[in-house]
Short mmCIF file of C-alpha atoms in Angstrom, two decimals:
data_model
loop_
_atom_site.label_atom_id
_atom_site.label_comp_id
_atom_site.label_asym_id
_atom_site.label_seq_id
_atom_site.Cartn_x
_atom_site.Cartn_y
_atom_site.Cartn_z
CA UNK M 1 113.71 92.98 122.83
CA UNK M 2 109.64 93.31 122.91
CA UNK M 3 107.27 95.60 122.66
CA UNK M 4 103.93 96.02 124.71
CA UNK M 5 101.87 96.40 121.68
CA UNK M 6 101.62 94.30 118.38
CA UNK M 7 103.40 95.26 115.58
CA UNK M 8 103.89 94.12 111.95
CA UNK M 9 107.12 92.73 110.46
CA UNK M 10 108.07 91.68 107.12
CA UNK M 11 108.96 88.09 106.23
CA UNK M 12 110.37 87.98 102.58
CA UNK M 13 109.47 84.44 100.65
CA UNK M 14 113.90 83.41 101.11
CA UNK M 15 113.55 82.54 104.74
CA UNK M 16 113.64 79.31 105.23
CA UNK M 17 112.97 79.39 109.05
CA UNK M 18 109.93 80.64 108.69
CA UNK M 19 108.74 79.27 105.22
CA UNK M 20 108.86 75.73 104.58
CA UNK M 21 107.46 75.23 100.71
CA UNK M 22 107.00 72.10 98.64
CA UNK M 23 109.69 70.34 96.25
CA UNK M 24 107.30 70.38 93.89
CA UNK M 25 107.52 74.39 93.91
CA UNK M 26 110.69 75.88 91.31
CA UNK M 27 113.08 77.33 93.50
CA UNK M 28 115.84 78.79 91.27
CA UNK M 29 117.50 82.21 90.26
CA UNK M 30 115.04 84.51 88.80
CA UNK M 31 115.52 86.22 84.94
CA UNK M 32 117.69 89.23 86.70
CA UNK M 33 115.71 91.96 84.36
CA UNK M 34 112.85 91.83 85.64
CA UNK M 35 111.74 94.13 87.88
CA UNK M 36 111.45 92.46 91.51
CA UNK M 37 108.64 91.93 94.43
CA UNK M 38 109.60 92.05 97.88
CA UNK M 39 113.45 91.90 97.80
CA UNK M 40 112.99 90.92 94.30
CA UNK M 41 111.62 87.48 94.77
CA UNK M 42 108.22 85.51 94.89
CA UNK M 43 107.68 82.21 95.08
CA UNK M 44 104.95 80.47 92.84
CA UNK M 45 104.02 76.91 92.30
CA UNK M 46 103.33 75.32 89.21
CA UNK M 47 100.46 74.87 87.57
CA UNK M 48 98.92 72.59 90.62
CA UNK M 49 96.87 70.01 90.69
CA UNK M 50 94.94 68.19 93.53
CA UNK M 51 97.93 66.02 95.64
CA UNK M 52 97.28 62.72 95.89
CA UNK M 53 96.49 61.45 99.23
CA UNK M 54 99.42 59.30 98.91
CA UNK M 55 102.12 61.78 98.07
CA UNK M 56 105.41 62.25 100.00
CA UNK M 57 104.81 66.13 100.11
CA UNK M 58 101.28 67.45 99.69
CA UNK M 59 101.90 70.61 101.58
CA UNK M 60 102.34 73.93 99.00
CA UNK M 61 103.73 75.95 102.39
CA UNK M 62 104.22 75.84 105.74
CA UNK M 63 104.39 79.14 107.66
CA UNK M 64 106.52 78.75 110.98
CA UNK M 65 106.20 82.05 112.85
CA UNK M 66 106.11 83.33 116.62
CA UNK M 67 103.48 86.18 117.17
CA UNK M 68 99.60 86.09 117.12
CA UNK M 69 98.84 86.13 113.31
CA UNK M 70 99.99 86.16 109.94
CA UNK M 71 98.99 87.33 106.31
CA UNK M 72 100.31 86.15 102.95
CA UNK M 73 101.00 88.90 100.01
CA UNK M 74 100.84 87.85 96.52
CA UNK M 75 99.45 87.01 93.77
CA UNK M 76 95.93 85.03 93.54
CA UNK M 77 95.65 81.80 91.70
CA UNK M 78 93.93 82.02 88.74
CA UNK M 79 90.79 80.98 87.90
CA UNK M 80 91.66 78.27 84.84
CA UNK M 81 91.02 75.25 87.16
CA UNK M 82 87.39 76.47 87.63
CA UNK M 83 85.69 77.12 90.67
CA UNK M 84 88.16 74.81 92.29
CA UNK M 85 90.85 77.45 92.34
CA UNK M 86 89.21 79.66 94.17
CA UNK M 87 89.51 77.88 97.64
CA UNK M 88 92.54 76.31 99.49
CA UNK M 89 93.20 73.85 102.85
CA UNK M 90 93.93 75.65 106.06
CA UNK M 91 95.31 73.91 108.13
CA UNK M 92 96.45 75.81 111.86
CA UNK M 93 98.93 73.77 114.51
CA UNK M 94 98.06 70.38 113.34
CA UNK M 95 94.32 71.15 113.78
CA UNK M 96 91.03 70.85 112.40
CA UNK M 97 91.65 71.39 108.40
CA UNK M 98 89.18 74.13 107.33
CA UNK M 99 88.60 75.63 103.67
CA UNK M 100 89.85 79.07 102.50
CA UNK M 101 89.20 81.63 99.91
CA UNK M 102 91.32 84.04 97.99
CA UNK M 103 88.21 86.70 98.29
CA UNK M 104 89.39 87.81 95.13
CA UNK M 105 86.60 89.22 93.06
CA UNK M 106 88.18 89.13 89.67
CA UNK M 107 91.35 86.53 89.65
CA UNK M 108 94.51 87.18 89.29
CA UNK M 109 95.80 90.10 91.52
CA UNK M 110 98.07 91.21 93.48
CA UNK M 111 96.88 91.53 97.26
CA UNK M 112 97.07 90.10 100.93
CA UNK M 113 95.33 86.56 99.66
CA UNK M 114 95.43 85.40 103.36
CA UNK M 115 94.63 86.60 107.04
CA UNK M 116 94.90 83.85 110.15
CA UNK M 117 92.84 84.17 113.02
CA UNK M 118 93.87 85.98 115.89
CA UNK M 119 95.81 83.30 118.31
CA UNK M 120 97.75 83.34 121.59
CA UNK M 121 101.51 84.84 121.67
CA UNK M 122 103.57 82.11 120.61
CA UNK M 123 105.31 79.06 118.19
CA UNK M 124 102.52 78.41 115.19
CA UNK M 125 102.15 76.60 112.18
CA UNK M 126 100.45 77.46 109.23
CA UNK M 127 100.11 74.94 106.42
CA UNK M 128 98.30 75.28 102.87
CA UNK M 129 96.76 71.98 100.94
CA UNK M 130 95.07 71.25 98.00
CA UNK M 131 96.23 74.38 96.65
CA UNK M 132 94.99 74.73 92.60
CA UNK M 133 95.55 77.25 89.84
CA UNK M 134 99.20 78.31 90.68
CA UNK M 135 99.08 81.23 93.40
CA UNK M 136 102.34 83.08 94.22
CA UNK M 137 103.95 84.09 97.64
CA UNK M 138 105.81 87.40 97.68
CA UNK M 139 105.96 87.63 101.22
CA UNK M 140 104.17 87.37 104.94
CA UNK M 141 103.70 89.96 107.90
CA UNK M 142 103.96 88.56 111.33
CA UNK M 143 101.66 90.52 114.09
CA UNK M 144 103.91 89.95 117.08
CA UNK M 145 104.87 91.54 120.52
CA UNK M 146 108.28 90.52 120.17
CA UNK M 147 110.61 91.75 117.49
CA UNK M 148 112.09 89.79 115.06
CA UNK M 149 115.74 90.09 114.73
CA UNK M 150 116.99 91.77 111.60
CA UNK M 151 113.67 91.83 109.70
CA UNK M 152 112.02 95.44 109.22
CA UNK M 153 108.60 96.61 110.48
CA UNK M 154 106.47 97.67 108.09
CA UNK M 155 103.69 100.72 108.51
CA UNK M 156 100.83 101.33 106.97
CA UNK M 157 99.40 104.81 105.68
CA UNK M 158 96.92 104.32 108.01
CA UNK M 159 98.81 103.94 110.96
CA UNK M 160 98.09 106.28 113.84
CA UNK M 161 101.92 106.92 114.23
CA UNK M 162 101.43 108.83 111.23
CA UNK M 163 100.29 112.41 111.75
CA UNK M 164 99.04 114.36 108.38
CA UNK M 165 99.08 118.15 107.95
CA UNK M 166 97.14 120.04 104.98
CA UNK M 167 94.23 119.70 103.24
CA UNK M 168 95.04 117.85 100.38
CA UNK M 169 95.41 114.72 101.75
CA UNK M 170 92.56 112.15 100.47
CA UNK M 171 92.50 108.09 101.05
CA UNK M 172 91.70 105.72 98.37
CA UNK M 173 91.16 101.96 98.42
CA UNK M 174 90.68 101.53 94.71
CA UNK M 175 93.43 99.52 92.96
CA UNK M 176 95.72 100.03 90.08
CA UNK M 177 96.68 97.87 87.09
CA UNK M 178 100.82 97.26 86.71
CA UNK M 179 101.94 96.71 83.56
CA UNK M 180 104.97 94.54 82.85
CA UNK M 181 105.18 93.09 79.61
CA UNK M 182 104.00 90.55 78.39
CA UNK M 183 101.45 90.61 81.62
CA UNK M 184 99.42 93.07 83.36
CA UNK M 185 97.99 92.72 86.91
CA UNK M 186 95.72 94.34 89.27
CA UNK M 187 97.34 95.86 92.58
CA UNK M 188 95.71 96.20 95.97
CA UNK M 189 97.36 98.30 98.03
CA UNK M 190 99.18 97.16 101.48
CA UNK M 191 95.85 97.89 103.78
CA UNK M 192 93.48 97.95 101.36
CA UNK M 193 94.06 101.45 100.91
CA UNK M 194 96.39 104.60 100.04
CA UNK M 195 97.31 108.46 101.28
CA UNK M 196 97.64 110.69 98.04
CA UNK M 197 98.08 114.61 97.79
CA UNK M 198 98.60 117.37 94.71
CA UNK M 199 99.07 119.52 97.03
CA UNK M 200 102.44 121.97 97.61
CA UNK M 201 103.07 121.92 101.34
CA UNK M 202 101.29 119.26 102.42
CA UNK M 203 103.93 117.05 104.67
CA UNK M 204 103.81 114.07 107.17
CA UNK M 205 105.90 113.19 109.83
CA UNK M 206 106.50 109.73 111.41
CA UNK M 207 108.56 109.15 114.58
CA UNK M 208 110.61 105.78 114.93
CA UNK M 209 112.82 104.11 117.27
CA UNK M 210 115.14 102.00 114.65
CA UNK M 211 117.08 102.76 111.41
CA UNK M 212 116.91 101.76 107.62
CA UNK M 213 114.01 103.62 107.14
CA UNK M 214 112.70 103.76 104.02
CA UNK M 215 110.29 105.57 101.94
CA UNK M 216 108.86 104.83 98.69
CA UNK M 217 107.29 107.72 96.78
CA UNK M 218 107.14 110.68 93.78
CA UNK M 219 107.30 113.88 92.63
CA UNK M 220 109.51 116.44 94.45
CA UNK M 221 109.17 115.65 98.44
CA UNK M 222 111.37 117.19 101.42
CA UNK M 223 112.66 114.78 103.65
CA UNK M 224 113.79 115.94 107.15
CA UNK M 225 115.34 113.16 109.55
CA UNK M 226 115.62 114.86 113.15
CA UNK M 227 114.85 118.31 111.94
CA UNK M 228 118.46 118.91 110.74
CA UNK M 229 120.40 120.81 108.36
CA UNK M 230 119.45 120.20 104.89
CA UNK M 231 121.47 118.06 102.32
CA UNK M 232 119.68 118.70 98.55
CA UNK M 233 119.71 115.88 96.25
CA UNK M 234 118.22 116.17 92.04
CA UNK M 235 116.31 112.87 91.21
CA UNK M 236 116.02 112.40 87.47
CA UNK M 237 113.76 109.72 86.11
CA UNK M 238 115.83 107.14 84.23
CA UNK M 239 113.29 106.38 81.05
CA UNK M 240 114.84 103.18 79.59
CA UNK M 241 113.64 101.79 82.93
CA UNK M 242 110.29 103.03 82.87
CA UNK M 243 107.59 100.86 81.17
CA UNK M 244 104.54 102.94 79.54
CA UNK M 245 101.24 101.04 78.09
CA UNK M 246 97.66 102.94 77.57
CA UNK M 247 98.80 105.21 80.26
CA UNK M 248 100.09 102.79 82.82
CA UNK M 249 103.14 103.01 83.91
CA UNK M 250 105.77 100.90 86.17
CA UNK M 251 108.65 102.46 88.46
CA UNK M 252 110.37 100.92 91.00
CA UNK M 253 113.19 102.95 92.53
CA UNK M 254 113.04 103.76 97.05
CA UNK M 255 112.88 107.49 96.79
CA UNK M 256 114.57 108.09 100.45
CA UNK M 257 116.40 105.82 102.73
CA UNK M 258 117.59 107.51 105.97
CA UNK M 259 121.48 107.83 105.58
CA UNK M 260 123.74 104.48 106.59
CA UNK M 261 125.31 106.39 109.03
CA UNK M 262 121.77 107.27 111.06
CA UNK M 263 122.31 105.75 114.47
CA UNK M 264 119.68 102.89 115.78
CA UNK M 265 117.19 105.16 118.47
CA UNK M 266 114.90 107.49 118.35
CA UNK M 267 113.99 109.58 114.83
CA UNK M 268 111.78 112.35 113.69
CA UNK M 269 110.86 111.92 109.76
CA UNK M 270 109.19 114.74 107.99
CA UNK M 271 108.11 114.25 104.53
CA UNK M 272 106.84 117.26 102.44
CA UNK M 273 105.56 117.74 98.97
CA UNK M 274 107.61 120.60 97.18
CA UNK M 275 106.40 120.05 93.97
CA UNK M 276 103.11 118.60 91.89
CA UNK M 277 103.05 119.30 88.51
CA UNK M 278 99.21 117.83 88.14
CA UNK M 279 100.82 114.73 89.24
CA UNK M 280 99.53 113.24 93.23
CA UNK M 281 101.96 111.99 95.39
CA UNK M 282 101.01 108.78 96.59
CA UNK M 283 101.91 107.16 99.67
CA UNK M 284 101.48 104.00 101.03
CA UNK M 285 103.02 102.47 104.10
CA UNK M 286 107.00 102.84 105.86
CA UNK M 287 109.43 100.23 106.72
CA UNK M 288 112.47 100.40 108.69
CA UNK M 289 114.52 98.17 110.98
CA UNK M 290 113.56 98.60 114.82
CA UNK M 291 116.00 99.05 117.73
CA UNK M 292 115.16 98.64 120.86
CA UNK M 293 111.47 98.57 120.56
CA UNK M 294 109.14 98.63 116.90
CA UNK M 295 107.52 101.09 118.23
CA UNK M 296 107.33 105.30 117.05
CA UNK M 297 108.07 106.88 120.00
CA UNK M 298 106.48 110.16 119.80
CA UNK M 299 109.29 111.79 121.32
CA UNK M 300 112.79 112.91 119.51
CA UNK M 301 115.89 112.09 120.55
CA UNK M 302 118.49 115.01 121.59
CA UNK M 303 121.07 112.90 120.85
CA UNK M 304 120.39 112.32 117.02
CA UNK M 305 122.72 113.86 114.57
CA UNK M 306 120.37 116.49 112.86
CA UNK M 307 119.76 115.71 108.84
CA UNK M 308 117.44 116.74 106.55
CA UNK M 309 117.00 115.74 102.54
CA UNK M 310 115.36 118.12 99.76
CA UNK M 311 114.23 115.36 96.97
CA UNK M 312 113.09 116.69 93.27
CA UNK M 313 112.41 115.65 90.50
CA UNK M 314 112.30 117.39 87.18
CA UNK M 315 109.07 118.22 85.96
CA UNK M 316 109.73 117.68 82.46
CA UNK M 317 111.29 113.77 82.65
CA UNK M 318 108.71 112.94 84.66
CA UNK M 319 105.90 114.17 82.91
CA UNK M 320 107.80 112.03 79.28
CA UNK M 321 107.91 108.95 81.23
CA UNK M 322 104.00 109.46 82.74
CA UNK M 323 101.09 109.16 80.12
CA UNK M 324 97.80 110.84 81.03
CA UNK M 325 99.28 111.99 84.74
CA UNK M 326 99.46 109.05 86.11
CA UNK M 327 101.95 109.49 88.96
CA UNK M 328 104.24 106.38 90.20
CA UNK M 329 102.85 103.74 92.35
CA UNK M 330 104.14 103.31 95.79
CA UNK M 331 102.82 99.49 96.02
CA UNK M 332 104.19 99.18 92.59
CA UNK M 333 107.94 98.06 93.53
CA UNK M 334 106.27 94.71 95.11
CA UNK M 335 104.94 93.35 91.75
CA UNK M 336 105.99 90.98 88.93
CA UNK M 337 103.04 88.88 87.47
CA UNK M 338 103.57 85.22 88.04
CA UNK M 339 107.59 84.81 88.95
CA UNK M 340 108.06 80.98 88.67
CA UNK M 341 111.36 80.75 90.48
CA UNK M 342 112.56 82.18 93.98
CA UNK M 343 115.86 83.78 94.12
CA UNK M 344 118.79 82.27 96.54
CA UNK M 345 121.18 85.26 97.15
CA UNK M 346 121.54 87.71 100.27
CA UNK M 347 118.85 90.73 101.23
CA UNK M 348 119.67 93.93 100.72
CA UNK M 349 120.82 96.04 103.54
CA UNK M 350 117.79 98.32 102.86
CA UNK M 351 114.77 95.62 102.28
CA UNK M 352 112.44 97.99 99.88
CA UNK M 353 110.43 96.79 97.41
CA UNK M 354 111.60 99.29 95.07
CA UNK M 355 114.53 98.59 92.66
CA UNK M 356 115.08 100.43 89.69
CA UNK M 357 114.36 103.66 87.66
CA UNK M 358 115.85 106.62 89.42
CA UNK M 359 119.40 107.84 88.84
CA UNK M 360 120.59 110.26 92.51
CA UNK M 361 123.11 112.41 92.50
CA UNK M 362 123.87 114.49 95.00
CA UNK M 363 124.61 118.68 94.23
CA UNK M 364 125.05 119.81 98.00
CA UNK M 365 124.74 118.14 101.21
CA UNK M 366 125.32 119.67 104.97
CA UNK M 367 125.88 117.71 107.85
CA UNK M 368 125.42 119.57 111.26
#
């Protein structure tokens, strides 16, 4: 299946077609509390040091992709090697090695560390050298015309398939600091950037041709697949799985997934705010798993079994899990600080970032 535009697809850190990474890189089970990155995983190397010209394996990653670019997600090396640290070998299809920066202005954080040229449709490799100060890959997106089987599209806030109504809808491009003890870490978001609203009423709507759609996101929001009949669902916040520091807090939990049963083809989401609380929804990009094309296609389909989903949340657990208002992070489900070890187990059918921290139950539902 292709498409006739670009689009951007998710490559988690686990797939060994399209990441080839050093043996000198750890490559075991994570600690299985910790809350995850993309599909719970990174992959990090150790403490690195300049490869000898002789070694059997001085590559920290090869990237094997088909499309016309690629960017890396993770964490930034740190800065303990010196100035050193801060730049890496690029090396593109066997070509003329060239030297890279993280363009990180205060090492470590958590941010697209990469960004390849623009290059013809096609097979490419990507390989990184002389790589210091211990970076971490989380996971890749692949600009591409053709869609790649079983992995999930990802779309930014920004994205023009996006349409916002109301007029409390601001953008922001500053980043937030994730706590997770022991560590703490900054957090760019995907795009450099953010959609947030206090606002009761405000709503988007995003139209799809796929399924396993998910959204991450907070406070009490109305979610309406194919304009149907509406199915009401009480979110509680699950505080033993919340972490709090100086007002910084960490939740990971997807806050809507369209239901299993949604047929690949053609969807209408509508998200609305229902409740606020002095608290900003904040909203950051969409994934979901494209049928017959990655693209929205502005249209609904007829044929769609009609659903809709009320989500809220209490007012009073979230505001005992939140110190000084800060709402939940959407980004926030990609980040642990420096995993050392890459997990070897199966996705999940729904590949969100976000884990844990929200118990659902559902009161009523109607199906039309």
């Amino acid at each position: 299946m292709s498409a006739s535009l670009p689009f951007s697809f998710i490559i988690d850190d686990t797939l060994e077609e399209f990441f080839k990474f050093s043996s000198d890189l750890n490559i075991s089970a994570p600690l299985s509390n910790l809350t995850g990155n993309y599909n719970k995983t990174a992959t990090e190397g150790q403490i690195f040091r300049v490869v000898p010209e002789d070694a059997d394996d001085p590559v920290f990653v090869e990237i094997i992709f088909n499309g016309t670019s690629v960017a890396v997600f993770g964490e930034t090396a740190t800065s303990d090697d010196g100035p050193l640290s801060e730049n890496f070998t690029v090396t593109i299809d066997g070509g003329e090695p060239y030297m890279s920066t993280y363009d990180d202005p205060s090492p470590p954080s958590y941010r697209q560390w990469f960004q390849s040229p623009i290059l013809s449709e096609g097979s490419h490799t990507i390989a990184f050298t002389n790589v210091l100060g211990s970076p971490s890959i989380d996971f890749a997106v692949i600009n591409t015309t053709n869609a790649i089987h079983q992995q999930s599209v990802i779309v930014d806030d920004s994205n023009a398939l996006i349409s916002y109504t109301g007029a409390g809808w601001t953008t922001a491009n500053t980043s937030f600091l994730l706590f997770q003890p022991p560590l703490t870490s900054k957090v760019v978001p995907y795009g450099n950037s953010s959609h947030l609203t206090a606002e009761v009423g405000d709503s988007f709507s995003f139209n799809f041709t796929g399924s396993e759609l998910t959204v991450p996101g907070s406070l009490g929001v109305r979610f309406a697949l194919d304009g149907g009949a509406p199915q009401d669902v009480e979110m509680t916040v699950d505080t033993a799985q919340v972490k709090s520091t100086d007002g910084q807090t960490q939740l990971n939990t997807p806050f809507f997934q369209s239901p299993s049963n949604t047929a690949p083809g053609s969807h209408n989401l509508v998200v609305e705010v229902t409740q606020a609380q002095n608290l900003s929804f904040i909203f950051d990009y969409i994934t979901y798993v494209p049928s017959t094309s990655p693209a929205g296609t502005g249209t609904d389909d007829t044929s769609a079994t009609p659903w809709m989903l009320r989500h809220k949340l209490h007012p009073t657990a979230i505001a005992a899990s939140i110190l000084g208002g800060l709402t939940f992070l959407l980004l926030a489900g990609y980040l642990y600080r420096c995993i050392r070890r890459r997990k070897q187990q199966s996705r999940n059918n729904f590949p969100y970032p976000f884990q844990n921290g929200v118990d659902s139950t559902s009161e009523t539902g109607r199906m039309a």
